[in-house]
Coordinates of C-alpha atoms and ligand atoms in Angstrom, one line a residue:
X1 CA 0.1 0.0 0.2
X2 CA 2.9 2.3 0.7
X3 CA 3.6 3.4 -2.9
X4 CA 0.1 5.1 -3.1
X5 CA 1.4 7.5 -0.7
X6 CA 4.1 8.6 -3.0
X7 CA 2.4 10.6 -5.5
X8 CA 5.0 10.1 -8.2
X9 CA 7.6 10.9 -6.0
X10 CA 6.4 14.6 -5.8
X11 CA 4.6 15.5 -2.2
X12 CA 1.3 17.4 -3.1
X13 CA -1.3 18.0 -0.6
X14 CA -0.7 18.4 2.7
X15 CA -2.5 15.9 5.7
X16 CA -3.6 17.6 8.6
X17 CA -4.3 15.3 11.6
X18 CA -6.4 17.0 14.4
X19 CA -6.9 15.4 17.7
X20 CA -8.7 16.2 20.9
X21 CA -10.3 14.7 23.7
X22 CA -13.7 13.8 22.9
X23 CA -15.9 17.0 23.9
X24 CA -13.5 19.6 23.2
X25 CA -14.8 21.3 20.0
X26 CA -12.8 19.2 17.2
X27 CA -15.8 18.9 15.1
X28 CA -17.0 22.2 15.4
X29 CA -13.6 23.9 14.7
X30 CA -13.0 21.4 11.8
X31 CA -16.4 22.0 10.1
X32 CA -15.5 26.0 10.4
X33 CA -12.3 24.9 8.4
X34 CA -14.1 23.0 6.1
X35 CA -16.6 25.6 5.2
X36 CA -13.9 28.3 4.6
X37 CA -11.5 26.3 2.9
X38 CA -12.8 24.4 0.0
X39 CA -9.9 22.9 -1.1
X40 CA -9.6 21.1 2.3
X41 CA -11.3 17.6 2.0
X42 CA -12.1 16.2 5.2
X43 CA -11.9 12.3 5.4
X44 CA -14.7 10.4 6.6
X45 CA -13.8 7.4 8.8
X46 CA -15.5 4.1 9.5
X47 CA -16.9 3.3 12.9
X48 CA -18.9 0.7 14.6
X49 CA -20.4 3.0 17.0
X50 CA -23.9 4.1 16.5
X51 CA -25.4 7.1 14.8
X52 CA -25.9 10.4 17.2
X53 CA -28.7 12.5 16.4
X54 CA -28.1 14.7 13.3
X55 CA -25.3 12.4 11.9
X56 CA -25.4 11.3 8.3
X57 CA -24.1 8.2 7.1
X58 CA -21.2 8.9 4.6
X59 CA -20.9 12.6 6.3
X60 CA -20.1 12.1 9.7
X61 CA -18.9 8.7 9.3
X62 CA -19.4 5.5 7.4
X63 CA -21.4 3.8 10.0
X64 CA -20.7 -0.3 9.4
X65 CA -21.2 -3.3 11.7
X66 CA -18.4 -5.4 13.6
X67 CA -18.4 -8.0 10.5
X68 CA -17.7 -5.4 8.0
X69 CA -15.2 -3.5 10.0
X70 CA -13.2 -7.1 10.4
X71 CA -13.5 -7.5 6.9
X72 CA -11.9 -4.4 6.0
X73 CA -9.2 -5.1 8.5
X74 CA -8.5 -8.3 6.7
X75 CA -8.4 -6.9 3.1
X76 CA -5.9 -4.4 4.5
X77 CA -8.3 -1.4 3.8
X78 CA -7.0 1.0 6.9
X79 CA -4.0 3.1 6.9
X80 CA -4.8 3.0 11.0
X81 CA -7.7 2.0 13.1
X82 CA -8.3 2.0 17.0
X83 CA -10.4 0.8 19.5
X84 CA -11.9 4.0 21.2
X85 CA -14.5 3.7 24.2
X86 CA -15.3 0.1 23.1
X87 CA -16.3 0.7 19.5
X88 CA -13.8 0.9 16.6
X89 CA -12.9 3.5 14.4
X90 CA -10.3 3.7 11.2
X91 CA -9.1 5.5 8.6
X92 CA -9.5 4.0 5.0
X93 CA -6.2 4.3 2.6
X94 CA -8.3 5.8 -0.2
X95 CA -9.4 8.6 2.3
X96 CA -5.8 9.9 2.7
X97 CA -4.6 9.3 -0.5
X98 CA -5.6 12.3 -3.2
X99 CA -5.2 11.6 -6.8
X100 CA -2.1 12.7 -8.6
X101 CA -3.8 15.7 -10.1
X102 CA -5.4 16.8 -6.7
X103 CA -4.6 20.1 -5.0
X104 CA -6.5 19.2 -2.1
X105 CA -5.2 18.9 1.6
X106 CA -6.7 16.3 3.5
X107 CA -8.2 16.7 6.9
X108 CA -8.3 13.8 9.4
X109 CA -10.2 14.2 12.7
X110 CA -8.6 11.2 14.6
X111 CA -7.6 10.2 18.0
X112 CA -4.0 10.1 19.5
X113 CA -3.4 6.2 18.9
X114 CA -4.2 7.2 15.1
X115 CA -1.9 10.0 15.0
X116 CA 0.9 8.0 16.7
X117 CA 0.6 5.1 13.9
X118 CA 0.5 7.9 11.3
X119 CA 3.4 9.3 12.5
X120 CA 5.1 6.2 12.3
X121 CA 4.1 5.5 8.7
X122 CA 4.6 8.7 7.2
X123 CA 8.1 8.9 8.7
X124 CA 8.8 5.7 6.9
X125 CA 7.8 6.9 3.7
X126 CA 10.0 8.9 1.3
X127 CA 8.3 11.7 -0.3
X128 CA 5.0 11.0 1.3
X129 CA 2.4 14.0 1.6
X130 CA 3.0 16.0 4.7
X131 CA 1.4 15.4 7.9
X132 CA 0.9 18.2 10.0
X133 CA -0.7 17.2 13.7
X134 CA -2.7 19.6 15.8
X135 CA -3.8 18.7 19.5
X136 CA -6.9 20.7 20.7
X137 CA -7.4 20.8 24.6
X138 CA -10.3 22.3 26.5
X139 CA -9.6 25.1 28.7
X140 CA -10.2 22.6 31.8
X141 CA -11.7 19.3 32.6
X142 CA -14.8 21.2 33.9
X143 CA -15.4 22.9 30.6
X144 CA -15.1 19.4 29.0
X145 CA -17.5 18.2 31.3
X146 CA -20.0 20.8 30.3
X147 CA -19.5 20.4 26.7
X148 CA -20.0 16.8 26.8
X149 CA -23.1 17.1 28.8
X150 CA -24.2 19.8 26.4
X151 CA -23.9 17.5 23.5
X152 CA -25.6 14.9 25.2
X153 CA -26.5 11.2 24.3
X154 CA -24.1 9.6 26.9
X155 CA -24.8 8.0 30.3
X156 CA -23.0 9.1 33.6
X157 CA -20.4 6.2 33.5
X158 CA -19.6 7.1 30.0
X159 CA -19.2 10.8 30.6
X160 CA -16.8 9.9 33.1
X161 CA -15.3 7.3 31.1
X162 CA -14.6 10.0 28.3
X163 CA -13.0 12.4 31.1
X164 CA -10.6 10.1 32.6
X165 CA -9.3 9.2 29.0
X166 CA -9.0 13.0 28.3
X167 CA -6.5 12.9 31.2
X168 CA -4.5 10.1 29.2
X169 CA -4.8 12.1 25.9
X170 CA -3.6 15.3 27.1
X171 CA -0.5 13.6 28.5
X172 CA 0.3 12.3 25.0
X173 CA 0.0 16.0 23.4
X174 CA 3.9 16.1 23.2
X175 CA 3.7 14.5 20.2
X176 CA 2.1 17.0 18.2
X177 CA 3.3 19.8 15.8
X178 CA 0.7 22.3 17.2
X179 CA -1.6 22.6 20.6
X180 CA -4.4 25.1 20.7
X181 CA -6.8 25.6 23.6
X182 CA -10.2 26.1 22.6
X183 CA -11.4 28.3 25.4
X184 CA -12.9 31.0 22.9
X185 CA -14.2 29.4 19.9
X186 CA -13.1 32.3 17.3
X187 CA -9.7 32.6 18.9
X188 CA -9.2 28.9 18.5
X189 CA -10.2 28.9 15.0
X190 CA -8.3 31.7 14.2
X191 CA -5.3 29.7 15.4
X192 CA -6.1 26.8 13.5
X193 CA -6.7 28.3 10.0
X194 CA -3.5 30.4 11.0
X195 CA -1.7 26.7 11.1
X196 CA -3.2 26.0 7.8
X197 CA -2.3 29.0 5.9
X198 CA 1.4 29.0 7.5
X199 CA 1.7 25.4 6.6
X200 CA 0.7 26.0 2.9
X201 CA 3.3 28.7 2.7
X202 CA 6.1 26.3 4.0
X203 CA 9.2 26.3 1.8
X204 CA 9.2 23.0 0.2
X205 CA 12.7 23.5 -1.2
X206 CA 14.3 24.8 1.9
X207 CA 18.4 23.6 1.7
X208 CA 19.0 21.9 4.9
Ligands
ADP301 P1 -15.6 17.0 19.8 O1 -15.8 16.8 18.3 O2 -14.4 17.4 20.2 O3 -16.2 16.1 20.4 P2 -17.5 18.8 19.3 O4 -17.4 20.0 18.3 O5 -19.1 17.8 19.2 O6 -16.7 18.2 20.0 O7 -18.2 19.9 20.6 C1 -18.9 19.4 21.7 C2 -19.8 20.7 22.2 O8 -19.2 21.9 22.8 C3 -20.7 21.2 21.0 O9 -21.9 21.2 21.9 C4 -19.9 22.4 20.8 O10 -21.2 23.4 20.2 C5 -19.5 23.1 22.3 N1 -18.2 23.9 21.9 C6 -17.2 23.7 21.1 N2 -16.5 24.9 21.3 C7 -16.8 25.4 22.3 C8 -16.3 26.3 23.0 N3 -15.1 27.1 22.5 N4 -17.0 27.0 23.8 C9 -17.9 26.6 24.2 N5 -18.6 25.3 23.9 C10 -17.8 24.9 22.8
5GP302 P1 -17.0 10.2 18.5 O1 -17.4 8.9 18.8 O2 -17.0 11.4 19.4 O3 -17.2 10.8 17.3 O4 -15.4 10.1 18.2 C1 -14.4 9.5 19.2 C2 -12.9 9.4 19.1 O5 -12.4 9.0 17.7 C3 -12.5 11.0 18.8 O6 -11.2 11.2 19.6 C4 -12.1 10.9 17.2 O7 -11.3 11.6 16.8 C5 -11.7 9.6 17.1 N1 -11.9 8.9 15.7 C6 -12.7 9.2 14.9 N2 -12.6 8.6 13.9 C7 -11.3 7.9 14.0 C8 -10.4 7.3 12.7 O8 -10.3 7.0 11.7 N3 -9.3 6.7 13.7 C9 -9.0 7.1 14.9 N4 -7.6 6.6 15.5 N5 -9.6 7.5 15.7 C10 -11.0 8.3 15.1

């Protein structure tokens, strides 16, 4: 599968991987980015979790069952996948590989395990698309709890599980290129779009 990331030896679009503890505001911020930047293509992941209110199949995720997920693993269709909160989530190779004529950048909204895996994969591939990683943190755990409650659709037990996992994820944020605190939404968005703009201006031919 590696050769499909080579893009004829020339890096083309960027791959932005954005993570955040569940409830931080990653979906909100990434949707703002997709609205403003028509040339960023959000990757739609596959998941075995059930749909939340307002989510659409093929837009938020491809909602599939365990047998379908197993089949995709077996057939090597995922560049990465992870077990999160007891459900599986995966990024298909085909979602991160733009065709050779594409000028699109790709946006992945994935968890820390997925980013760890992608960093390893991309490091090993010469001339791969450049991976840019961004971690979004909530201003505090109590803000995170408020946001999760506001979004709704989860039990007390699941809520406390997500808060505990948030602590583990924040501890791993050192692997990311950028960190943004999502306190004021507009300010956080300004930071996120500034990263995109700056990364697009990076000199690809800089001498070492
Ligand atoms: P995630 O994708 O990280 O799980 P969401 O984007 O679904 O999080 O946001 C969770 C909830 O928090 C939503 O109700 C959203 O409107 C709200 N939210 C997002 N950013 C902020 C912010 N800066 N201040 C207050 N509420 C926010
Ligand atoms: P949610 O159920 O709240 O939509 O997502 C739960 C977590 O799964 C979030 O941290 C989200 O970023 C992560 N996630 C979504 N898709 C993928 C994926 O394809 N791969 C990985 N590793 N994580 C994903």
